[in-house]
Coordinates of C-alpha atoms in Angstrom, one line a residue:
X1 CA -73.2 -19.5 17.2
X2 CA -71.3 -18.8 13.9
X3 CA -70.2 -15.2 15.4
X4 CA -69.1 -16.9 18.1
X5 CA -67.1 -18.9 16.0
X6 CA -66.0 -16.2 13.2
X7 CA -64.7 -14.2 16.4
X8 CA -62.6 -16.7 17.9
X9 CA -60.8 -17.9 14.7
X10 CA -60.3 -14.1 14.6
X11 CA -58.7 -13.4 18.0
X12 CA -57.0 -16.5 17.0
X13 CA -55.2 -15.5 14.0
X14 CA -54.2 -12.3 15.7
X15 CA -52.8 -14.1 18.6
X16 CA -50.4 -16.1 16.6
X17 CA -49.7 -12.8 14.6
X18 CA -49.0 -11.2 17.7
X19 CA -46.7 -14.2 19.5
X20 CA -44.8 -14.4 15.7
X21 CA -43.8 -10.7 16.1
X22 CA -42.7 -10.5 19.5
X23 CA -40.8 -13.3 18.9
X24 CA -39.2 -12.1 15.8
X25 CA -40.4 -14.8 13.6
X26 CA -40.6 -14.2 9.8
X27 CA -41.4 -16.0 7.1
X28 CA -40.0 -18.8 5.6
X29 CA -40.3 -18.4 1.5
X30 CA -39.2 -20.3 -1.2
X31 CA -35.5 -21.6 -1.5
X32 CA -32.1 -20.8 -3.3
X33 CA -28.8 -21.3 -4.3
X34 CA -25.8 -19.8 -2.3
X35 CA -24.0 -17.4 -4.8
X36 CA -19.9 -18.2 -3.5
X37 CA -17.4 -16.5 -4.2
X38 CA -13.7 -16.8 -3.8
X39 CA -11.5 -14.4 -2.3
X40 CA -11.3 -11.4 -1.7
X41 CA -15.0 -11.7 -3.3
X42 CA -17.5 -11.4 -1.3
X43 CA -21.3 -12.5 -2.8
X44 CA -23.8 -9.1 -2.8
X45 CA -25.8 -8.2 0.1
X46 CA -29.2 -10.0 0.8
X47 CA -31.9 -8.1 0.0
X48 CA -35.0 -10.0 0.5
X49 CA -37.2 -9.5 3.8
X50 CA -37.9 -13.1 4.7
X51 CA -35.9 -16.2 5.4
X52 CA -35.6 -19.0 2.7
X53 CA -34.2 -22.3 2.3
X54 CA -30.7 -21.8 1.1
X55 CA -28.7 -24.8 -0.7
X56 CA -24.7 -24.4 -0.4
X57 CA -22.9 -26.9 -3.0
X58 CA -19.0 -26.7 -1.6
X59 CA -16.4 -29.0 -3.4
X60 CA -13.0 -30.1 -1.3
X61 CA -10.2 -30.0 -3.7
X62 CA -7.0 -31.1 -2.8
X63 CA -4.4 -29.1 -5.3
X64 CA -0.6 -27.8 -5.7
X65 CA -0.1 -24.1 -6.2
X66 CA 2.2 -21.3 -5.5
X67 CA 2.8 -20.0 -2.0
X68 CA 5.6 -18.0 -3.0
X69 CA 7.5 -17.2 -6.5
X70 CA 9.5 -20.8 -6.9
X71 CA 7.9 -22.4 -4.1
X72 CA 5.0 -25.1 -4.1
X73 CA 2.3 -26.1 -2.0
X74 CA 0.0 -28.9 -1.5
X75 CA -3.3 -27.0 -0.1
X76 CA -6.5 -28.9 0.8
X77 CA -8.6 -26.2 -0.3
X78 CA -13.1 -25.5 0.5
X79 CA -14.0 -24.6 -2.7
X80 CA -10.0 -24.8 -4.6
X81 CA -9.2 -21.5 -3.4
X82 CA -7.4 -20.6 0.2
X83 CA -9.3 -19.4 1.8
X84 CA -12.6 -21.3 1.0
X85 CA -15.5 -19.8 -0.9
X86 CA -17.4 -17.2 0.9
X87 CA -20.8 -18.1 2.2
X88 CA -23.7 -15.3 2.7
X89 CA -26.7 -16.1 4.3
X90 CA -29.7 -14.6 6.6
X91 CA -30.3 -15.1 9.9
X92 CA -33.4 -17.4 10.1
X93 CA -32.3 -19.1 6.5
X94 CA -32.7 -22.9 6.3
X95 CA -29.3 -24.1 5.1
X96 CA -28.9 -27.3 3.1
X97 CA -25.6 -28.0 2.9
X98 CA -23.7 -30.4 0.6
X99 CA -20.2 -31.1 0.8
X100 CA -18.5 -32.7 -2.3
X101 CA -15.0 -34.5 -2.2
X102 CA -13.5 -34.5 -5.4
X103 CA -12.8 -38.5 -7.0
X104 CA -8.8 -37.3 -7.3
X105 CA -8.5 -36.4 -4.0
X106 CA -6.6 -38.9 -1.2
X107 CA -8.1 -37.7 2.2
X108 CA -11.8 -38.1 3.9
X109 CA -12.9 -34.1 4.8
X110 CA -15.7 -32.7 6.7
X111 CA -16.9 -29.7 7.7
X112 CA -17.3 -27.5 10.8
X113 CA -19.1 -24.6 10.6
X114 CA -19.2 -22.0 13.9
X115 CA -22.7 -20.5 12.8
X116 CA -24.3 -24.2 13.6
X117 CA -25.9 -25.1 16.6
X118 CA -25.6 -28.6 16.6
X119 CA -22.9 -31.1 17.6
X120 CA -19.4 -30.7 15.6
X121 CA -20.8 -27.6 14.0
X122 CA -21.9 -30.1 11.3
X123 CA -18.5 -32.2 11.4
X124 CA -20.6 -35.0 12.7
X125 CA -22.9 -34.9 9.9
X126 CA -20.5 -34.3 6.7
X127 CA -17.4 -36.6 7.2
X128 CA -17.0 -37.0 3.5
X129 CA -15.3 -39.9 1.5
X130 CA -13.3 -38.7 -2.2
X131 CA -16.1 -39.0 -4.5
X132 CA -18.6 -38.9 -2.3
X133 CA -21.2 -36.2 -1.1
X134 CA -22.8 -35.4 2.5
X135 CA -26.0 -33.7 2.9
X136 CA -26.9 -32.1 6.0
X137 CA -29.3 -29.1 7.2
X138 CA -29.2 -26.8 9.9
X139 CA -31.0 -23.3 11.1
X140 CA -28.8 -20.2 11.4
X141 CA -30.1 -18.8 14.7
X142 CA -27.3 -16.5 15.5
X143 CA -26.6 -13.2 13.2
X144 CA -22.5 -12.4 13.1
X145 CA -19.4 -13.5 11.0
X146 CA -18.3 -17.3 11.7
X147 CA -15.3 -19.4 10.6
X148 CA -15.6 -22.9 9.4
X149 CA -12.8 -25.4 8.5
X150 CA -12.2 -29.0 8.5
X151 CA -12.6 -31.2 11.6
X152 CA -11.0 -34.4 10.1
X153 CA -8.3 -35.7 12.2
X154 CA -5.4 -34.6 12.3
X155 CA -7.9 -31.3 12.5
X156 CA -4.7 -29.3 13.1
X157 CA -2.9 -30.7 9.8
X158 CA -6.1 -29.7 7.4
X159 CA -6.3 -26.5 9.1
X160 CA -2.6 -25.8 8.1
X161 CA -2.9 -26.9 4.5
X162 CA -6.0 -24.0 4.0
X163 CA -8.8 -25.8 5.2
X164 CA -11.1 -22.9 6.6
X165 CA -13.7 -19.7 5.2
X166 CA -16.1 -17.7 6.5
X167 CA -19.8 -17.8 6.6
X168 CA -22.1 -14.3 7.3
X169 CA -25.3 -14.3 8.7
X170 CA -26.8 -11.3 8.4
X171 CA -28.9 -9.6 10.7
X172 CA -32.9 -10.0 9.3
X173 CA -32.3 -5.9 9.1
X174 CA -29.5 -6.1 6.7
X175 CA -25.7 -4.5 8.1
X176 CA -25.2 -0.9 7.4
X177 CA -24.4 0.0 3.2
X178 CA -21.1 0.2 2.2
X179 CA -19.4 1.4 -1.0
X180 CA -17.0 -1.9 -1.4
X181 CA -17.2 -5.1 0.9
X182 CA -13.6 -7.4 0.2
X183 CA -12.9 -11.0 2.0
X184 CA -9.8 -11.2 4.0
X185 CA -8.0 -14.1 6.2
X186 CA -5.1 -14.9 7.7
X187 CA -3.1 -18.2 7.9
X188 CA 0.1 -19.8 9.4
X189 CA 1.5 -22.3 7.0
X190 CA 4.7 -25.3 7.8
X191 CA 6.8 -26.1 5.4
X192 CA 9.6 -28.5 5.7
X193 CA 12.1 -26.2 4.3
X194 CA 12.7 -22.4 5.1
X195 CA 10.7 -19.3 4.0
X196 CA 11.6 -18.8 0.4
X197 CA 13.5 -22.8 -0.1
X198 CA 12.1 -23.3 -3.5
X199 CA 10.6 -26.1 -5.2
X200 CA 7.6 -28.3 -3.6
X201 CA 7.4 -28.3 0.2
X202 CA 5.4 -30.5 2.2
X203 CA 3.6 -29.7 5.2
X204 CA 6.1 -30.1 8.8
X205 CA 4.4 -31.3 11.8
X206 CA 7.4 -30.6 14.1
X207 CA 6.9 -27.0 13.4
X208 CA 3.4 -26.8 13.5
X209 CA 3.3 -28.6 17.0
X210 CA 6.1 -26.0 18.0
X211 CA 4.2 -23.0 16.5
X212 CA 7.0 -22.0 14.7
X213 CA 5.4 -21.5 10.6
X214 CA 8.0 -20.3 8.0
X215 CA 4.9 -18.4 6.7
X216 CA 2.0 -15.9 7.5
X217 CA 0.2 -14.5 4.7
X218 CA -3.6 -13.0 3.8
X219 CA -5.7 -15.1 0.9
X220 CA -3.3 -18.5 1.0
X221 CA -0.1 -17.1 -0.2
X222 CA 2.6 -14.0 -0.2
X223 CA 1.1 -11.5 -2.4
X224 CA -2.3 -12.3 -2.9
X225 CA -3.2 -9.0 -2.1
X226 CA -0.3 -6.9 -4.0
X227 CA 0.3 -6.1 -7.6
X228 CA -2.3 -6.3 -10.0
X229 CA -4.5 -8.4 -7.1
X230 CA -4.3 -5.5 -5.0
X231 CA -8.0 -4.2 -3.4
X232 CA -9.3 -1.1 -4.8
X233 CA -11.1 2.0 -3.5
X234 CA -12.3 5.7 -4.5
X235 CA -11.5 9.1 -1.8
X236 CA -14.9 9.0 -0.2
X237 CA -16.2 5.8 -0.3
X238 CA -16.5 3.6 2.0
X239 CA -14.8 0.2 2.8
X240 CA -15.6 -3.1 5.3
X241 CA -13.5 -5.7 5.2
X242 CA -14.8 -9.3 6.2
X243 CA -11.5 -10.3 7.6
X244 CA -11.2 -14.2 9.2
X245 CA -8.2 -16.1 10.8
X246 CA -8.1 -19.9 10.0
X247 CA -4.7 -20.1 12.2
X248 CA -4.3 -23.1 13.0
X249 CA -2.4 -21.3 15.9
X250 CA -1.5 -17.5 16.0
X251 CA -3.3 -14.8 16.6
X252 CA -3.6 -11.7 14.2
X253 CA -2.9 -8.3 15.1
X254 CA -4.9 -7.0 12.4
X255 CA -4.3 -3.2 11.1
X256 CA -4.3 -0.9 7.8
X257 CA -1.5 1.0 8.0
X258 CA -2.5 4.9 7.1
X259 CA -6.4 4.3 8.0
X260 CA -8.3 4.2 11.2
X261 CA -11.4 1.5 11.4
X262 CA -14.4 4.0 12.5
X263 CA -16.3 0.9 13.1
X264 CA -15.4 -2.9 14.1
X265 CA -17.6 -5.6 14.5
X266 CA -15.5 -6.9 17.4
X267 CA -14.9 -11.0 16.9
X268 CA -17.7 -10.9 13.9
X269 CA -20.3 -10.5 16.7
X270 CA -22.8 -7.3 16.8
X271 CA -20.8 -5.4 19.7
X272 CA -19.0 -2.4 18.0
X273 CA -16.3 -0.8 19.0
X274 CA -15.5 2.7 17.2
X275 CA -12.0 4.7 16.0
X276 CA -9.7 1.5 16.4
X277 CA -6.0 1.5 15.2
X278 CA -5.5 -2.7 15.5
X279 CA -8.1 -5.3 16.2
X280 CA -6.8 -8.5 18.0
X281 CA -8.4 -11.7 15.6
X282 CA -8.1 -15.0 17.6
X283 CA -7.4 -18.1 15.4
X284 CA -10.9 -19.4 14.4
X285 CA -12.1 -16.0 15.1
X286 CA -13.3 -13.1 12.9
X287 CA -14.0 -9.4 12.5
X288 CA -16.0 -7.0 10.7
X289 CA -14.2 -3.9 9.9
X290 CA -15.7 -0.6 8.6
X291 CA -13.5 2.7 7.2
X292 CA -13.9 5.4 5.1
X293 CA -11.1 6.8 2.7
X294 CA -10.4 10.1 2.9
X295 CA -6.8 10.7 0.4
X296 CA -5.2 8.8 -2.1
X297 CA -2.7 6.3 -1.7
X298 CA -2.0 3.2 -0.7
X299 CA -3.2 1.7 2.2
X300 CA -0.8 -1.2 3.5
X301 CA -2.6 -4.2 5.2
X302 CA -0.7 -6.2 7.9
X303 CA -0.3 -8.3 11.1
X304 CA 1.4 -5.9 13.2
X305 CA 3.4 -8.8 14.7
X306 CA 5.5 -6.8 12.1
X307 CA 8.3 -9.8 11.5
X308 CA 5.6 -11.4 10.3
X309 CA 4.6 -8.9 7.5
X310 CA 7.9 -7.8 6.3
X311 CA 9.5 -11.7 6.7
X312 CA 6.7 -14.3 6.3
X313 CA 4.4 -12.7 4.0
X314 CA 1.7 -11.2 5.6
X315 CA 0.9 -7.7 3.5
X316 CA -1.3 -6.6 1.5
X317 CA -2.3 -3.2 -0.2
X318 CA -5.8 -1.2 -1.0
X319 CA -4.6 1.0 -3.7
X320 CA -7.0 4.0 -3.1
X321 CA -7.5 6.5 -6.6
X322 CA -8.9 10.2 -6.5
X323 CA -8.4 13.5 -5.4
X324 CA -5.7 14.8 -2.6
X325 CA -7.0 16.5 0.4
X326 CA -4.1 18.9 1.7
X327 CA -6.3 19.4 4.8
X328 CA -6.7 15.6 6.0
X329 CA -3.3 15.0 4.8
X330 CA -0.3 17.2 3.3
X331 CA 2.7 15.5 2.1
X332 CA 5.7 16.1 3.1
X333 CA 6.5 19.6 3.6
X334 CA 10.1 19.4 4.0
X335 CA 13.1 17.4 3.7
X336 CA 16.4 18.1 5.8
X337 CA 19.4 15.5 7.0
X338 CA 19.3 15.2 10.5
X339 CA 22.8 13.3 11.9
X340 CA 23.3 14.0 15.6
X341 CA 26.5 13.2 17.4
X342 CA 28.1 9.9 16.2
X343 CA 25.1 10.0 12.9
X344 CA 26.2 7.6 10.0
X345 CA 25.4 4.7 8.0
X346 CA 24.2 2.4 10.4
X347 CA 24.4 -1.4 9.9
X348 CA 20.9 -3.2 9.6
X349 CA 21.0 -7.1 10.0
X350 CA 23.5 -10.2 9.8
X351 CA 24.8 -11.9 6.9
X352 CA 23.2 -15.3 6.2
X353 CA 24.3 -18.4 4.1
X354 CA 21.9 -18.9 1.1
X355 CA 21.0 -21.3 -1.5
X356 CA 23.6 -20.8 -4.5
X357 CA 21.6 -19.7 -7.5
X358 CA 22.7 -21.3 -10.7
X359 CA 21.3 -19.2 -13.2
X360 CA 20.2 -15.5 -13.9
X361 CA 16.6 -16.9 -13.5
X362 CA 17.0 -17.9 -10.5
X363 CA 18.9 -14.8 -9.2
X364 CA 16.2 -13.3 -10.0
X365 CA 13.6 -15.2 -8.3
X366 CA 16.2 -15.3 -5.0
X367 CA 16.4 -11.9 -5.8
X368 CA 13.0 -10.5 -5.6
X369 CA 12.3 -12.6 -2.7
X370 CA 15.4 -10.9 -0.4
X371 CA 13.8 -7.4 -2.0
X372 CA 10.4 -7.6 -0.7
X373 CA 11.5 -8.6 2.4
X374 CA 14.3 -5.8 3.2
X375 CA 14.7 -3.1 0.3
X376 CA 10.6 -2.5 -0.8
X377 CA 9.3 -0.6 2.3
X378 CA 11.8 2.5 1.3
X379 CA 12.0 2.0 -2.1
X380 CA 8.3 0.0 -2.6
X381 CA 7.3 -2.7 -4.4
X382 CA 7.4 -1.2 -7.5
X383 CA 10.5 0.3 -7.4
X384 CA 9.3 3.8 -7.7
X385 CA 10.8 4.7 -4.0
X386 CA 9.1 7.5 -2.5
X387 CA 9.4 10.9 -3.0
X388 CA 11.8 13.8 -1.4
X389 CA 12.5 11.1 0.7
X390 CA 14.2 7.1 -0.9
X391 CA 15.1 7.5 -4.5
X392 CA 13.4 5.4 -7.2
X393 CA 15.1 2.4 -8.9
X394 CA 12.9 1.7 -11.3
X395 CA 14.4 3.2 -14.4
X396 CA 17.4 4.5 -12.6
X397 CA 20.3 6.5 -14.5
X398 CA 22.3 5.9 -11.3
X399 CA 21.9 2.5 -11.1
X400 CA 22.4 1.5 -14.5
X401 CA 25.3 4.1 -15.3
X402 CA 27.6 2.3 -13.1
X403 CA 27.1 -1.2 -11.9
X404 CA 30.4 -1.1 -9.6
X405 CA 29.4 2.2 -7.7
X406 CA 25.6 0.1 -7.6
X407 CA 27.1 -2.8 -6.0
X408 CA 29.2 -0.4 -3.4
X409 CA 26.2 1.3 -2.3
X410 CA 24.3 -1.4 -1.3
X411 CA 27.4 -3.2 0.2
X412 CA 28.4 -0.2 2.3
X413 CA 25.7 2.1 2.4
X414 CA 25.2 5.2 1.4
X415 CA 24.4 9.1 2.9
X416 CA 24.8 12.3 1.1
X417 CA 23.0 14.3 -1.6
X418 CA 22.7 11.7 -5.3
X419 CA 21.1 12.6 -8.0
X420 CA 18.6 10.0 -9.6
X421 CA 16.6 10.7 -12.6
X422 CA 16.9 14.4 -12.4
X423 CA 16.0 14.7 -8.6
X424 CA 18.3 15.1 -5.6
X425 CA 17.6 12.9 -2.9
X426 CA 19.7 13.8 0.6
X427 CA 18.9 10.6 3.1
X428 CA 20.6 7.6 4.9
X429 CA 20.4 4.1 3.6
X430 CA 21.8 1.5 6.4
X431 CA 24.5 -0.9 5.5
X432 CA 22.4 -4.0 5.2
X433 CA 25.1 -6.5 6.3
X434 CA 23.9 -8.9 2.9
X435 CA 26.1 -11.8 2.0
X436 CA 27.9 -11.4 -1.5
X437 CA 25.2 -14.1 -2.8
X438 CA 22.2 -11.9 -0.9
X439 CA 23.5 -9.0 -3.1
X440 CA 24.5 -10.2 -6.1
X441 CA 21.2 -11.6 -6.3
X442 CA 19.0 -8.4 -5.4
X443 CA 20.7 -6.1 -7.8
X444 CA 20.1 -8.2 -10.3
X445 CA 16.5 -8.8 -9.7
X446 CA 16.9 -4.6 -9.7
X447 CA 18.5 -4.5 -13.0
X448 CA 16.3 -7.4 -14.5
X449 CA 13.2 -5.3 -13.3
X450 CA 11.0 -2.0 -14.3
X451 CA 13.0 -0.7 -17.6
X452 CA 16.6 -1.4 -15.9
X453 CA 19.6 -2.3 -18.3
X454 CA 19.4 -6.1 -17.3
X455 CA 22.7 -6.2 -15.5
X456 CA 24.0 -9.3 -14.1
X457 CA 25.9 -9.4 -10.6
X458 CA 27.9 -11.9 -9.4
X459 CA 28.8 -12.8 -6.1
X460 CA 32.9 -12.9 -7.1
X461 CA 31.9 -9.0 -8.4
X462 CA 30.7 -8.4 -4.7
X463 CA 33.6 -10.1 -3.1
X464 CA 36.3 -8.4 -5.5
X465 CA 34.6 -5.0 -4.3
X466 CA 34.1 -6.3 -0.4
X467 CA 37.9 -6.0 -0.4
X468 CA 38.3 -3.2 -1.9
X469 CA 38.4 -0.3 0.3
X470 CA 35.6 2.3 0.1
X471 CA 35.6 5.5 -0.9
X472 CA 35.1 8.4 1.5
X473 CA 32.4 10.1 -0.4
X474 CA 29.8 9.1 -2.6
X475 CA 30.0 9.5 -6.1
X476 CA 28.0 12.4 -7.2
X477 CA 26.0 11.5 -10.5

């Protein structure tokens, strides 16, 4: 009798054994706190074998900061940054979840999270009062990279103002190693006044309901990803980028200019599709998206809805250190002027009315914004220009030898051989059709900028030389 026993406990045992691993069931262990991070940070990967209990603590914070230089921004923020913190979990994890309002704040929030199955996502469960704190759980089922954001009504409105993030569920095998993971999402933002207005602007439904935003941009504002906050890499290693698009409305047309993504995770899901130049990213959609470096450089990120980039503020830069590799990529090998029949200084754009700066300060700031958005791809953010090819302003003996033949040249335009800082440059630069404010304002910024003499233009110097009448050559220095 007790063998009889003893062997059916025993067949029983291994039958649930059995049942658990064709069913893919692990086991639940223990529980944890969810290391966040914010932008582009991204928490390390998970590296235990079973699924746990994992307890998020995410504060809403409602706060004013920069969108662009000079211009202000009241975001309703997951976590105070835009976008919120990044969440990392396993699939199988037990998440208790518990969403703060800050006491200062003025607006209920809640959360919807795509990786729940459950009704709202867990809007239902979290609407949140300022001061308060909701508590809910929920299972994630589904592997993949999901968006959450607010679902408070007007859900549109807290979308705009930077309510959204990204959660990963890992696969209970762990996603392939990389050298460098970085968090990335795009958003369309409605302010009342115009790309660049300064001061504080306030959110514009008319806009917003006429998907019309004055800006596009990566990480909550123009040049979150640029400068000293630009993502690094190594020649060799290996990059993903977690990349996310909170909308509320348009879709990203996301791309690296001067890499190919040998792997994406198409819409965060586990379908891959391989050697892709631009991955389309709906708005509350995702993508996983894997590349390895091969040269030095810099690597330019962007919506390829390219007006957006180079007009709303939607670039970014992965500033890539190591050794060249002639083979994979050589330079350029030569330089010659090419002007076929009817060649010249073409004219790019259409003179605009602008805000009237008042002081050098804010020529500057004026300035730098009218720079990024039509003079830095040739001559780059830095002011370094590129070589054999767009001359360098920063330190410039051209530029700052003669602020007169400066002005004319970016009045007019300019073709011909210069000399700048010892090197001859032989190119085109376009007539840019500027407004005597427009550039007045960027040569100053130039002057005002990387070891340059501190010049200031005015616009009645632009107009006096407007009227002049140009000369037929350029002024060899």
């Amino acid at each position: 009798m007790k063998m009889r026993v003893w062997n059916f406990l025993v067949f029983a045992v291994l039958s649930i054994t059995v049942s658990a691993c064709m069913n893919g069931a692990d086991t639940m262990k223990g529980e944890e706190n969810a290391q966040l991070t914010s932008p582009p940070n991204v928490p390390p990967p998970i590296k235990r074998s079973h699924s746990t209990k994992v307890k998020v603590q995410l504060e809403v914070v409602e706060k004013t900061t920069p969108i662009s230089d000079g211009v202000d921004y009241t975001f309703w923020t997951f976590g105070g940054s835009v976008p919120g913190s990044f969440i990392r979990v396993r699939e199988g994890d037990l998440v208790e979840f518990n969403l703060s309002n800050h006491p200062n704040n003025k607006m209920p929030h809640n959360i919807d999270l795509h990786a729940v199955t459950g009704p709202g996502g867990g809007a239902a469960s979290s609407m949140t009062a300022p001061g308060h704190t909701s508590t809910f759980s929920f299972k994630v089922i589904n592997p993949g990279l999901y968006v959450y954001h607010c679902a408070t009504a007007p859900v549109g409105m807290h979308i705009a103002n930077g309510m959204y993030g990204l959660i990963l569920v890992e696969p209970k095998g762990g996603l392939p190693k990389v050298d460098r993971e970085y968090y990335v999402m795009q958003g369309d933002f409605y302010t009342k006044g115009p790309y660049g207005q300064r001061g504080h602007q306030p959110f514009e439904m008319e806009k917003a309901l006429k998907e019309q935003p004055d800006y596009v941009v990566f990480n909550g504002s123009v040049g979150a990803l640029t400068g000293d906050k630009a993502l690094t890499a190594k020649v060799g290693e290996s990059v993903r980028l977690y990349v996310g698009n909170g909308g509320p409305n348009l879709i990203s047309s996301f791309h690296v200019i001067g890499e190919i993504f040998d792997k994406v995770f198409i819409e965060g899901g586990d379908q891959i599709n391989r050697n892709v130049q631009t991955t389309l990213i709906p708005a509350g959609g995702s993508a996983i998206v894997d590349f390895k470096v091969e040269v030095p450089g810099t690597l330019v990120i962007v919506d390829h809805s390219i007006f957006r980039t180079f007009n709303k503020g939607s670039l970014g830069l992965i500033k890539i250190e190591g050794a060249e590799d002639k083979a994979v990529y050589s330079g350029k090998i030569s330089d010659s002027v090419y002007l076929p029949e009817g060649g010249a200084v073409q004219s790019v754009g259409e003179a605009v009315k602008v805000p009237m700066a008042r002081t050098k300060q804010e020529q500057m700031t004026f300035g730098k914004q009218k720079y990024e958005a039509v003079c830095a791809a040739c001559h780059q953010l830095n002011g370094e220009g590129i070589p054999n090819a767009f001359p360098p302003l920063a330190k410039s003996d051209y530029l700052n030898a003669d602020k007169k033949r400066a002005i004319g040249t970016v009045l007019r335009g300019l073709q011909g051989v210069v000399t700048v800082n010892g090197k001859q440059f032989n190119s085109v630069m376009p007539k840019l059709d500027l407004s005597d404010e427009e550039i007045a304002n960027v040569l100053t910024y130039v002057y005002g900028s990387w070891s340059n003499a501190g010049h200031q233009v005015s616009a009645q110097e632009v107009k006096a030389l407007r009227a002049e009448k140009a000369p037929e050559k350029p002024q060899e220095h």
